[in-house]
Amino acid sequence: MSLPPDYSNEIAALDREILKHKPNDILQFCASFFNRRLESQRAEFLLSQQHSSQQGRAEHSFPGNNPFGTSPSSGGFAKSPMQRLEEEEEGDMMASPTASSFAQAESNRARGGDQSESSFGNFGNFGNFGGFGGSSKNQVTQMPPIAGSSAPSNYNANRRVSVSAESLNPTSADNDNFTPPFHHKTEEQVSRLRSAVSGNFLFSHLDDEQSAQVLGALHEKPIPTKGIKVITQGDVGDYFYVVEKGSFDIHVNKSGKLEAGVDGLGAKVGSVGPGGSFGELALMYNAPRAATVISAEPSTLWALDRVTFRRILMDSAFQRRRMYEGFLEEVPLLSTLNQYERSKIADALETKKYPPGTEIIREGDIGESFYILESGQAQVYIRGNNAPVKTYQKGDYFGELALLNDAPRAASVISETEVKVAMLGKNGFQRLLGPVEGIMRRNDPSKLEGDGVDPLSRTS
């Protein structure tokens, strides 16, 4: 069976680029190549449609396969998180970037006259079912498939759509000039908010400055009663939400959008409780809301607008990866790894800080993590010896032998100064550090030194 001409042409173009640039990271190069091709093709298509009627724009899809299915929609394609759809209402050129992208009347018509919209409008986006909190209420059942996986028929219909770049490059001038919004909060509100986000995965990797910016940008949204729709399936997402208290039910309609009638919400697929979050995926990928989220009781939410979400939370992940990649290049143990292998480790590392005098590892405990010292100094102690037997500094690693040998910790490590470490859990250690396991075993001090000093770890 012969391959389609378009496919052959794209592969031939990719081959030429590879021969020209000879990239080291072939997967990243291919991904970047096709992202640029997709962006160029979509932009050309939109330009070709500028003089078409509004109806024509709504009834023609982009060339190629629509990721939402066969439903014709001028704006329902999935995009890279490095892009956004800049959507403008015909009569509202100065609309807020965080305001709902649909007029209220249009939204109500799409739901067949359903007028039970909450006072919050159409903001919010359903993201991860159940959020990332540890609440027992964050229970999720399997999401039923959406028939045809099609975008709602009114998604971006009869609207003027243009494509522009929303830079996520931490070094860009736009990001340097970005000032996040700030909503004043009482000390009591700040305390409640910190408690609400403390266990949320999306906030766990922020540094102190980024954390302060996000906490300042979040604003409280009291939900006074049961049955209020916070987000509606099929709508455009403008806000990300963190649940402080109460619970919310998640409903998915197989049609891909909220419908009128008793069963218009669709099946309940899960719930979100305190510490959970929802709404991130539509902000990241400019996709329609994937579900309807309704309050199950009086609750309290904290909302973060899409611009701040993308500028801080998404940028922080990129910055963190770049930082760790640079740091790992300086660790002699990992010098034999290639760039791709170091990138995978960088994505899996977690940062943790310890004040002076804190026990990082306790002798006799079961080993669950591997540590690389980012900054500060730490000392190693063994029972029966009051003096430290070793001092660790930046770039040193410890905790590997307990994981390699499934043995208890052989010594205690205590921070001498304020310490910042990069941690890698046991599963990630075994999966990602296989290429250097032999080096670690050869460096085992318990086999090299006769005094038994610090069999726990080794200086890189």
GROMACS .gro file of C-alpha atoms in nm:
model
  460
    1MET     CA    1   0.000   0.000   0.000
    2SER     CA    2   0.147   0.335  -0.106
    3LEU     CA    3   0.181   0.617   0.145
    4PRO     CA    4  -0.023   0.938   0.102
    5PRO     CA    5   0.169   1.208  -0.090
    6ASP     CA    6   0.132   1.461   0.192
    7TYR     CA    7   0.290   1.216   0.435
    8SER     CA    8   0.580   1.143   0.200
    9ASN     CA    9   0.640   1.515   0.144
   10GLU     CA   10   0.652   1.590   0.517
   11ILE     CA   11   0.889   1.301   0.588
   12ALA     CA   12   1.114   1.408   0.301
   13ALA     CA   13   1.124   1.763   0.440
   14LEU     CA   14   1.211   1.626   0.784
   15ASP     CA   15   1.490   1.413   0.635
   16ARG     CA   16   1.641   1.721   0.471
   17GLU     CA   17   1.633   1.916   0.796
   18ILE     CA   18   1.795   1.631   0.990
   19LEU     CA   19   2.074   1.599   0.734
   20LYS     CA   20   2.125   1.975   0.744
   21HIS     CA   21   2.130   2.024   1.124
   22LYS     CA   22   2.246   1.679   1.248
   23PRO     CA   23   2.067   1.719   1.586
   24ASN     CA   24   2.184   1.538   1.899
   25ASP     CA   25   1.834   1.510   2.046
   26ILE     CA   26   1.642   1.359   1.755
   27LEU     CA   27   1.306   1.333   1.935
   28GLN     CA   28   1.309   1.697   2.041
   29PHE     CA   29   1.418   1.805   1.692
   30CYS     CA   30   1.134   1.611   1.526
   31ALA     CA   31   0.877   1.747   1.773
   32SER     CA   32   0.994   2.105   1.715
   33PHE     CA   33   0.994   2.055   1.337
   34PHE     CA   34   0.634   1.933   1.322
   35ASN     CA   35   0.516   2.198   1.570
   36ARG     CA   36   0.658   2.467   1.340
   37ARG     CA   37   0.498   2.303   1.036
   38LEU     CA   38   0.162   2.283   1.213
   39GLU     CA   39   0.180   2.646   1.325
   40SER     CA   40   0.268   2.759   0.974
   41GLN     CA   41  -0.008   2.555   0.811
   42ARG     CA   42  -0.276   2.675   1.054
   43ALA     CA   43  -0.170   3.037   1.019
   44GLU     CA   44  -0.179   3.014   0.639
   45PHE     CA   45  -0.524   2.858   0.653
   46LEU     CA   46  -0.659   3.130   0.881
   47LEU     CA   47  -0.518   3.400   0.654
   48SER     CA   48  -0.684   3.236   0.354
   49GLN     CA   49  -1.018   3.249   0.536
   50GLN     CA   50  -1.004   3.617   0.634
   51HIS     CA   51  -1.228   3.724   0.344
   52SER     CA   52  -1.472   3.438   0.384
   53SER     CA   53  -1.812   3.490   0.542
   54GLN     CA   54  -1.858   3.426   0.912
   55GLN     CA   55  -2.071   3.126   0.828
   56GLY     CA   56  -1.802   2.992   0.600
   57ARG     CA   57  -1.545   3.016   0.875
   58ALA     CA   58  -1.767   2.830   1.114
   59GLU     CA   59  -1.839   2.550   0.869
   60HIS     CA   60  -1.487   2.467   0.752
   61SER     CA   61  -1.228   2.284   0.955
   62PHE     CA   62  -0.853   2.302   0.924
   63PRO     CA   63  -0.686   2.074   0.669
   64GLY     CA   64  -0.596   1.731   0.799
   65ASN     CA   65  -0.753   1.546   1.089
   66ASN     CA   66  -0.940   1.738   1.353
   67PRO     CA   67  -0.821   1.609   1.692
   68PHE     CA   68  -1.171   1.656   1.828
   69GLY     CA   69  -1.325   1.432   1.562
   70THR     CA   70  -1.522   1.516   1.252
   71SER     CA   71  -1.722   1.801   1.394
   72PRO     CA   72  -1.650   2.113   1.186
   73SER     CA   73  -1.515   2.385   1.405
   74SER     CA   74  -1.295   2.669   1.309
   75GLY     CA   75  -1.123   2.686   1.644
   76GLY     CA   76  -1.144   2.342   1.796
   77PHE     CA   77  -0.796   2.216   1.723
   78ALA     CA   78  -0.552   2.125   1.996
   79LYS     CA   79  -0.251   2.352   2.015
   80SER     CA   80   0.089   2.350   2.172
   81PRO     CA   81   0.104   2.508   2.517
   82MET     CA   82   0.349   2.754   2.361
   83GLN     CA   83   0.062   2.904   2.160
   84ARG     CA   84  -0.278   3.055   2.231
   85LEU     CA   85  -0.588   3.138   2.033
   86GLU     CA   86  -0.650   3.509   2.057
   87GLU     CA   87  -1.027   3.536   2.028
   88GLU     CA   88  -1.207   3.866   1.991
   89GLU     CA   89  -1.576   3.937   2.009
   90GLU     CA   90  -1.694   4.132   1.703
   91GLY     CA   91  -1.829   4.417   1.915
   92ASP     CA   92  -1.589   4.399   2.209
   93MET     CA   93  -1.234   4.480   2.105
   94MET     CA   94  -1.136   4.578   2.459
   95ALA     CA   95  -1.261   4.267   2.638
   96SER     CA   96  -1.063   4.154   2.939
   97PRO     CA   97  -0.817   3.871   2.868
   98THR     CA   98  -0.968   3.685   3.161
   99ALA     CA   99  -1.332   3.744   3.071
  100SER     CA  100  -1.545   3.466   2.931
  101SER     CA  101  -1.488   3.426   2.557
  102PHE     CA  102  -1.853   3.354   2.489
  103ALA     CA  103  -2.138   3.599   2.513
  104GLN     CA  104  -2.395   3.494   2.772
  105ALA     CA  105  -2.676   3.476   2.519
  106GLU     CA  106  -2.473   3.257   2.286
  107SER     CA  107  -2.386   3.028   2.575
  108ASN     CA  108  -2.748   2.995   2.679
  109ARG     CA  109  -2.862   2.917   2.324
  110ALA     CA  110  -2.601   2.645   2.300
  111ARG     CA  111  -2.750   2.483   2.609
  112GLY     CA  112  -3.099   2.489   2.470
  113GLY     CA  113  -3.225   2.765   2.693
  114ASP     CA  114  -3.072   2.641   3.017
  115GLN     CA  115  -3.063   2.952   3.234
  116SER     CA  116  -2.914   2.795   3.547
  117GLU     CA  117  -2.574   2.954   3.495
  118SER     CA  118  -2.391   3.055   3.810
  119SER     CA  119  -2.309   3.411   3.894
  120PHE     CA  120  -1.949   3.328   3.808
  121GLY     CA  121  -2.022   3.327   3.438
  122ASN     CA  122  -1.841   3.090   3.209
  123PHE     CA  123  -1.493   3.101   3.353
  124GLY     CA  124  -1.305   2.795   3.472
  125ASN     CA  125  -1.171   2.493   3.292
  126PHE     CA  126  -1.185   2.130   3.381
  127GLY     CA  127  -0.845   1.975   3.392
  128ASN     CA  128  -0.732   1.682   3.599
  129PHE     CA  129  -1.016   1.476   3.745
  130GLY     CA  130  -0.994   1.506   4.119
  131GLY     CA  131  -0.708   1.751   4.114
  132PHE     CA  132  -0.386   1.670   4.293
  133GLY     CA  133  -0.494   1.698   4.656
  134GLY     CA  134  -0.492   1.412   4.899
  135SER     CA  135  -0.854   1.445   5.004
  136SER     CA  136  -1.056   1.129   5.035
  137LYS     CA  137  -1.325   1.309   4.836
  138ASN     CA  138  -1.106   1.326   4.529
  139GLN     CA  139  -1.243   0.998   4.396
  140VAL     CA  140  -1.263   0.950   4.022
  141THR     CA  141  -1.429   0.689   3.809
  142GLN     CA  142  -1.336   0.613   3.451
  143MET     CA  143  -1.441   0.897   3.222
  144PRO     CA  144  -1.688   0.772   2.960
  145PRO     CA  145  -1.580   0.830   2.600
  146ILE     CA  146  -1.723   1.138   2.435
  147ALA     CA  147  -1.914   1.040   2.126
  148GLY     CA  148  -1.710   1.129   1.822
  149SER     CA  149  -1.474   1.327   2.046
  150SER     CA  150  -1.607   1.633   1.870
  151ALA     CA  151  -1.583   1.992   1.980
  152PRO     CA  152  -1.910   2.167   2.065
  153SER     CA  153  -2.084   2.297   1.757
  154ASN     CA  154  -2.070   2.654   1.887
  155TYR     CA  155  -1.705   2.643   1.994
  156ASN     CA  156  -1.552   2.956   1.837
  157ALA     CA  157  -1.834   2.962   1.578
  158ASN     CA  158  -1.902   3.289   1.397
  159ARG     CA  159  -1.600   3.444   1.563
  160ARG     CA  160  -1.294   3.611   1.423
  161VAL     CA  161  -0.993   3.396   1.513
  162SER     CA  162  -0.627   3.487   1.484
  163VAL     CA  163  -0.315   3.310   1.597
  164SER     CA  164  -0.036   3.477   1.791
  165ALA     CA  165   0.250   3.358   2.004
  166GLU     CA  166   0.222   3.360   2.382
  167SER     CA  167   0.585   3.333   2.477
  168LEU     CA  168   0.676   3.091   2.752
  169ASN     CA  169   1.048   3.159   2.719
  170PRO     CA  170   1.171   3.266   3.065
  171THR     CA  171   1.431   3.493   2.905
  172SER     CA  172   1.185   3.679   2.681
  173ALA     CA  173   1.125   4.051   2.727
  174ASP     CA  174   0.749   3.992   2.755
  175ASN     CA  175   0.797   3.773   3.061
  176ASP     CA  176   1.044   4.018   3.215
  177ASN     CA  177   0.783   4.295   3.187
  178PHE     CA  178   0.493   4.082   3.311
  179THR     CA  179   0.344   4.196   3.642
  180PRO     CA  180   0.093   3.951   3.788
  181PRO     CA  181  -0.226   4.086   3.944
  182PHE     CA  182  -0.235   4.122   4.320
  183HIS     CA  183  -0.546   4.078   4.534
  184HIS     CA  184  -0.508   4.198   4.890
  185LYS     CA  185  -0.575   3.932   5.152
  186THR     CA  186  -0.602   3.929   5.528
  187GLU     CA  187  -0.357   3.722   5.732
  188GLU     CA  188  -0.639   3.476   5.795
  189GLN     CA  189  -0.704   3.441   5.421
  190VAL     CA  190  -0.333   3.392   5.346
  191SER     CA  191  -0.314   3.121   5.611
  192ARG     CA  192  -0.616   2.940   5.468
  193LEU     CA  193  -0.482   2.972   5.114
  194ARG     CA  194  -0.139   2.834   5.204
  195SER     CA  195  -0.307   2.537   5.367
  196ALA     CA  196  -0.526   2.480   5.059
  197VAL     CA  197  -0.235   2.473   4.812
  198SER     CA  198   0.022   2.302   5.035
  199GLY     CA  199  -0.042   1.956   4.891
  200ASN     CA  200  -0.114   2.060   4.533
  201PHE     CA  201   0.129   1.921   4.277
  202LEU     CA  202   0.118   2.228   4.053
  203PHE     CA  203   0.250   2.450   4.334
  204SER     CA  204   0.510   2.211   4.475
  205HIS     CA  205   0.798   2.319   4.249
  206LEU     CA  206   0.759   2.697   4.279
  207ASP     CA  207   1.037   2.896   4.442
  208ASP     CA  208   0.959   3.149   4.714
  209GLU     CA  209   0.916   3.442   4.473
  210GLN     CA  210   0.690   3.249   4.234
  211SER     CA  211   0.487   3.112   4.524
  212ALA     CA  212   0.431   3.464   4.658
  213GLN     CA  213   0.322   3.583   4.312
  214VAL     CA  214   0.070   3.301   4.273
  215LEU     CA  215  -0.070   3.347   4.624
  216GLY     CA  216  -0.110   3.718   4.554
  217ALA     CA  217  -0.284   3.656   4.220
  218LEU     CA  218  -0.534   3.401   4.354
  219HIS     CA  219  -0.866   3.546   4.462
  220GLU     CA  220  -1.138   3.394   4.674
  221LYS     CA  221  -1.465   3.271   4.521
  222PRO     CA  222  -1.724   3.174   4.783
  223ILE     CA  223  -1.980   2.922   4.656
  224PRO     CA  224  -2.286   2.988   4.874
  225THR     CA  225  -2.496   2.683   4.799
  226LYS     CA  226  -2.519   2.342   4.636
  227GLY     CA  227  -2.584   2.312   4.263
  228ILE     CA  228  -2.384   2.609   4.128
  229LYS     CA  229  -2.207   2.542   3.798
  230VAL     CA  230  -1.850   2.667   3.823
  231ILE     CA  231  -1.743   2.552   3.477
  232THR     CA  232  -1.949   2.420   3.187
  233GLN     CA  233  -1.846   2.145   2.947
  234GLY     CA  234  -1.769   2.285   2.603
  235ASP     CA  235  -1.698   2.642   2.715
  236VAL     CA  236  -1.367   2.821   2.675
  237GLY     CA  237  -1.156   2.813   2.991
  238ASP     CA  238  -1.038   3.133   3.159
  239TYR     CA  239  -0.966   3.028   3.518
  240PHE     CA  240  -0.792   2.757   3.718
  241TYR     CA  241  -0.938   2.664   4.057
  242VAL     CA  242  -0.810   2.532   4.389
  243VAL     CA  243  -1.062   2.393   4.638
  244GLU     CA  244  -1.018   2.519   4.994
  245LYS     CA  245  -1.327   2.360   5.146
  246GLY     CA  246  -1.640   2.183   5.030
  247SER     CA  247  -1.670   1.946   4.736
  248PHE     CA  248  -1.759   1.955   4.368
  249ASP     CA  249  -1.910   1.692   4.140
  250ILE     CA  250  -1.769   1.631   3.792
  251HIS     CA  251  -2.008   1.545   3.508
  252VAL     CA  252  -1.926   1.452   3.149
  253ASN     CA  253  -2.181   1.443   2.867
  254LYS     CA  254  -2.091   1.207   2.581
  255SER     CA  255  -2.197   1.470   2.328
  256GLY     CA  256  -1.905   1.689   2.431
  257LYS     CA  257  -2.114   1.974   2.572
  258LEU     CA  258  -2.378   2.051   2.832
  259GLU     CA  259  -2.731   1.986   2.705
  260ALA     CA  260  -3.079   2.082   2.820
  261GLY     CA  261  -3.295   1.841   3.016
  262VAL     CA  262  -3.268   1.623   3.323
  263ASP     CA  263  -2.978   1.421   3.183
  264GLY     CA  264  -2.803   1.716   3.019
  265LEU     CA  265  -2.514   1.712   3.263
  266GLY     CA  266  -2.414   1.361   3.165
  267ALA     CA  267  -2.267   1.095   3.392
  268LYS     CA  268  -2.094   1.181   3.717
  269VAL     CA  269  -1.731   1.069   3.682
  270GLY     CA  270  -1.575   1.194   4.004
  271SER     CA  271  -1.552   1.459   4.270
  272VAL     CA  272  -1.299   1.712   4.396
  273GLY     CA  273  -1.244   1.792   4.763
  274PRO     CA  274  -1.024   2.023   4.974
  275GLY     CA  275  -0.674   2.058   4.832
  276GLY     CA  276  -0.788   1.939   4.490
  277SER     CA  277  -0.786   2.151   4.177
  278PHE     CA  278  -0.943   2.164   3.834
  279GLY     CA  279  -0.933   2.373   3.520
  280GLU     CA  280  -0.567   2.357   3.421
  281LEU     CA  281  -0.580   2.159   3.097
  282ALA     CA  282  -0.801   2.398   2.901
  283LEU     CA  283  -0.570   2.684   2.998
  284MET     CA  284  -0.261   2.492   2.892
  285TYR     CA  285  -0.392   2.361   2.561
  286ASN     CA  286  -0.670   2.605   2.462
  287ALA     CA  287  -0.918   2.316   2.447
  288PRO     CA  288  -1.287   2.336   2.541
  289ARG     CA  289  -1.383   2.248   2.895
  290ALA     CA  290  -1.386   1.869   2.921
  291ALA     CA  291  -1.654   1.848   3.190
  292THR     CA  292  -1.911   2.038   3.394
  293VAL     CA  293  -1.817   2.097   3.757
  294ILE     CA  294  -2.098   2.168   4.006
  295SER     CA  295  -2.084   2.242   4.378
  296ALA     CA  296  -2.207   1.955   4.596
  297GLU     CA  297  -2.230   2.177   4.906
  298PRO     CA  298  -2.144   2.533   5.014
  299SER     CA  299  -1.775   2.567   4.931
  300THR     CA  300  -1.481   2.801   4.890
  301LEU     CA  301  -1.263   2.822   4.578
  302TRP     CA  302  -0.951   3.017   4.492
  303ALA     CA  303  -0.930   3.125   4.126
  304LEU     CA  304  -0.624   3.202   3.912
  305ASP     CA  305  -0.665   3.371   3.573
  306ARG     CA  306  -0.528   3.207   3.258
  307VAL     CA  307  -0.255   3.464   3.186
  308THR     CA  308  -0.100   3.439   3.532
  309PHE     CA  309  -0.138   3.061   3.526
  310ARG     CA  310   0.056   3.033   3.202
  311ARG     CA  311   0.319   3.294   3.284
  312ILE     CA  312   0.404   3.162   3.631
  313LEU     CA  313   0.308   2.796   3.663
  314MET     CA  314   0.406   2.688   3.312
  315ASP     CA  315   0.717   2.906   3.303
  316SER     CA  316   0.829   2.769   3.639
  317ALA     CA  317   0.831   2.414   3.504
  318PHE     CA  318   1.048   2.522   3.210
  319GLN     CA  319   1.285   2.722   3.429
  320ARG     CA  320   1.314   2.439   3.679
  321ARG     CA  321   1.405   2.190   3.409
  322ARG     CA  322   1.670   2.420   3.262
  323MET     CA  323   1.815   2.483   3.609
  324TYR     CA  324   1.842   2.114   3.689
  325GLU     CA  325   1.988   2.029   3.348
  326GLY     CA  326   2.265   2.282   3.412
  327PHE     CA  327   2.320   2.155   3.765
  328LEU     CA  328   2.333   1.788   3.660
  329GLU     CA  329   2.599   1.870   3.400
  330GLU     CA  330   2.826   1.971   3.691
  331VAL     CA  331   2.778   1.641   3.880
  332PRO     CA  332   3.072   1.413   3.784
  333LEU     CA  333   2.869   1.099   3.850
  334LEU     CA  334   2.632   1.192   3.566
  335SER     CA  335   2.897   1.302   3.318
  336THR     CA  336   2.859   0.976   3.124
  337LEU     CA  337   2.489   1.042   3.058
  338ASN     CA  338   2.376   1.213   2.740
  339GLN     CA  339   2.158   1.526   2.730
  340TYR     CA  340   1.836   1.330   2.687
  341GLU     CA  341   1.907   1.109   2.990
  342ARG     CA  342   1.992   1.411   3.205
  343SER     CA  343   1.671   1.583   3.091
  344LYS     CA  344   1.463   1.287   3.206
  345ILE     CA  345   1.632   1.298   3.547
  346ALA     CA  346   1.579   1.676   3.567
  347ASP     CA  347   1.204   1.628   3.513
  348ALA     CA  348   1.186   1.371   3.794
  349LEU     CA  349   1.382   1.562   4.060
  350GLU     CA  350   1.211   1.740   4.347
  351THR     CA  351   1.357   2.026   4.548
  352LYS     CA  352   1.356   2.031   4.926
  353LYS     CA  353   1.511   2.274   5.174
  354TYR     CA  354   1.634   2.199   5.526
  355PRO     CA  355   1.729   2.455   5.794
  356PRO     CA  356   2.056   2.410   5.985
  357GLY     CA  357   2.062   2.114   6.225
  358THR     CA  358   1.790   1.915   6.046
  359GLU     CA  359   1.821   1.539   6.008
  360ILE     CA  360   1.790   1.467   5.635
  361ILE     CA  361   1.852   1.092   5.667
  362ARG     CA  362   1.835   0.882   5.984
  363GLU     CA  363   2.053   0.579   6.040
  364GLY     CA  364   1.851   0.257   6.034
  365ASP     CA  365   1.557   0.397   5.836
  366ILE     CA  366   1.440   0.239   5.511
  367GLY     CA  367   1.582   0.420   5.210
  368GLU     CA  368   1.318   0.587   4.992
  369SER     CA  369   1.512   0.865   4.814
  370PHE     CA  370   1.843   0.954   4.654
  371TYR     CA  371   1.984   1.302   4.719
  372ILE     CA  372   2.208   1.547   4.532
  373LEU     CA  373   2.325   1.849   4.730
  374GLU     CA  374   2.241   2.171   4.544
  375SER     CA  375   2.367   2.418   4.803
  376GLY     CA  376   2.487   2.432   5.162
  377GLN     CA  377   2.678   2.176   5.368
  378ALA     CA  378   2.572   1.857   5.546
  379GLN     CA  379   2.758   1.624   5.781
  380VAL     CA  380   2.747   1.247   5.820
  381TYR     CA  381   2.724   1.079   6.161
  382ILE     CA  382   2.737   0.713   6.264
  383ARG     CA  383   2.609   0.578   6.596
  384GLY     CA  384   2.878   0.563   6.860
  385ASN     CA  385   3.077   0.842   6.700
  386ASN     CA  386   3.003   1.195   6.818
  387ALA     CA  387   3.218   1.361   6.553
  388PRO     CA  388   3.110   1.385   6.189
  389VAL     CA  389   3.280   1.132   5.961
  390LYS     CA  390   3.225   1.323   5.636
  391THR     CA  391   3.106   1.659   5.507
  392TYR     CA  392   2.903   1.703   5.189
  393GLN     CA  393   2.906   2.011   4.967
  394LYS     CA  394   2.746   2.122   4.641
  395GLY     CA  395   2.742   1.845   4.381
  396ASP     CA  396   2.787   1.561   4.631
  397TYR     CA  397   2.531   1.283   4.637
  398PHE     CA  398   2.419   1.042   4.908
  399GLY     CA  399   2.155   0.785   4.987
  400GLU     CA  400   2.220   0.566   4.682
  401LEU     CA  401   2.350   0.250   4.848
  402ALA     CA  402   2.039   0.190   5.057
  403LEU     CA  403   1.842   0.195   4.731
  404LEU     CA  404   2.091  -0.017   4.536
  405ASN     CA  405   2.112  -0.284   4.806
  406ASP     CA  406   1.762  -0.255   4.961
  407ALA     CA  407   1.932  -0.206   5.296
  408PRO     CA  408   1.856   0.031   5.587
  409ARG     CA  409   2.033   0.365   5.599
  410ALA     CA  410   2.387   0.309   5.728
  411ALA     CA  411   2.438   0.660   5.867
  412SER     CA  412   2.263   0.985   5.948
  413VAL     CA  413   2.302   1.302   5.741
  414ILE     CA  414   2.241   1.633   5.922
  415SER     CA  415   2.242   1.978   5.763
  416GLU     CA  416   2.525   2.199   5.891
  417THR     CA  417   2.397   2.511   5.713
  418GLU     CA  418   2.073   2.578   5.530
  419VAL     CA  419   2.065   2.301   5.272
  420LYS     CA  420   1.890   2.262   4.939
  421VAL     CA  421   1.877   1.913   4.790
  422ALA     CA  422   1.741   1.758   4.472
  423MET     CA  423   1.557   1.437   4.558
  424LEU     CA  424   1.484   1.138   4.337
  425GLY     CA  425   1.243   0.872   4.465
  426LYS     CA  426   1.328   0.502   4.468
  427ASN     CA  427   1.125   0.418   4.157
  428GLY     CA  428   1.275   0.704   3.958
  429PHE     CA  429   1.622   0.615   4.085
  430GLN     CA  430   1.595   0.256   3.964
  431ARG     CA  431   1.437   0.358   3.633
  432LEU     CA  432   1.654   0.656   3.538
  433LEU     CA  433   1.995   0.594   3.694
  434GLY     CA  434   2.056   0.247   3.554
  435PRO     CA  435   2.341   0.372   3.329
  436VAL     CA  436   2.545   0.488   3.632
  437GLU     CA  437   2.456   0.209   3.874
  438GLY     CA  438   2.787   0.036   3.803
  439ILE     CA  439   2.978   0.354   3.889
  440MET     CA  440   2.791   0.385   4.218
  441ARG     CA  441   2.868   0.027   4.312
  442ARG     CA  442   3.236   0.072   4.226
  443ASN     CA  443   3.241   0.381   4.449
  444ASP     CA  444   3.086   0.192   4.743
  445PRO     CA  445   3.294   0.314   5.042
  446SER     CA  446   3.205   0.004   5.244
  447LYS     CA  447   3.409  -0.200   4.997
  448LEU     CA  448   3.692   0.051   4.956
  449GLU     CA  449   3.751   0.151   5.317
  450GLY     CA  450   3.815  -0.081   5.606
  451ASP     CA  451   3.683   0.141   5.884
  452GLY     CA  452   3.322   0.119   5.771
  453VAL     CA  453   3.292   0.496   5.756
  454ASP     CA  454   2.988   0.623   5.571
  455PRO     CA  455   2.877   0.321   5.367
  456LEU     CA  456   2.570   0.528   5.298
  457SER     CA  457   2.704   0.757   5.037
  458ARG     CA  458   2.986   0.896   4.830
  459THR     CA  459   3.119   1.234   4.729
  460SER     CA  460   3.098   1.286   4.353
   0.00000   0.00000   0.00000
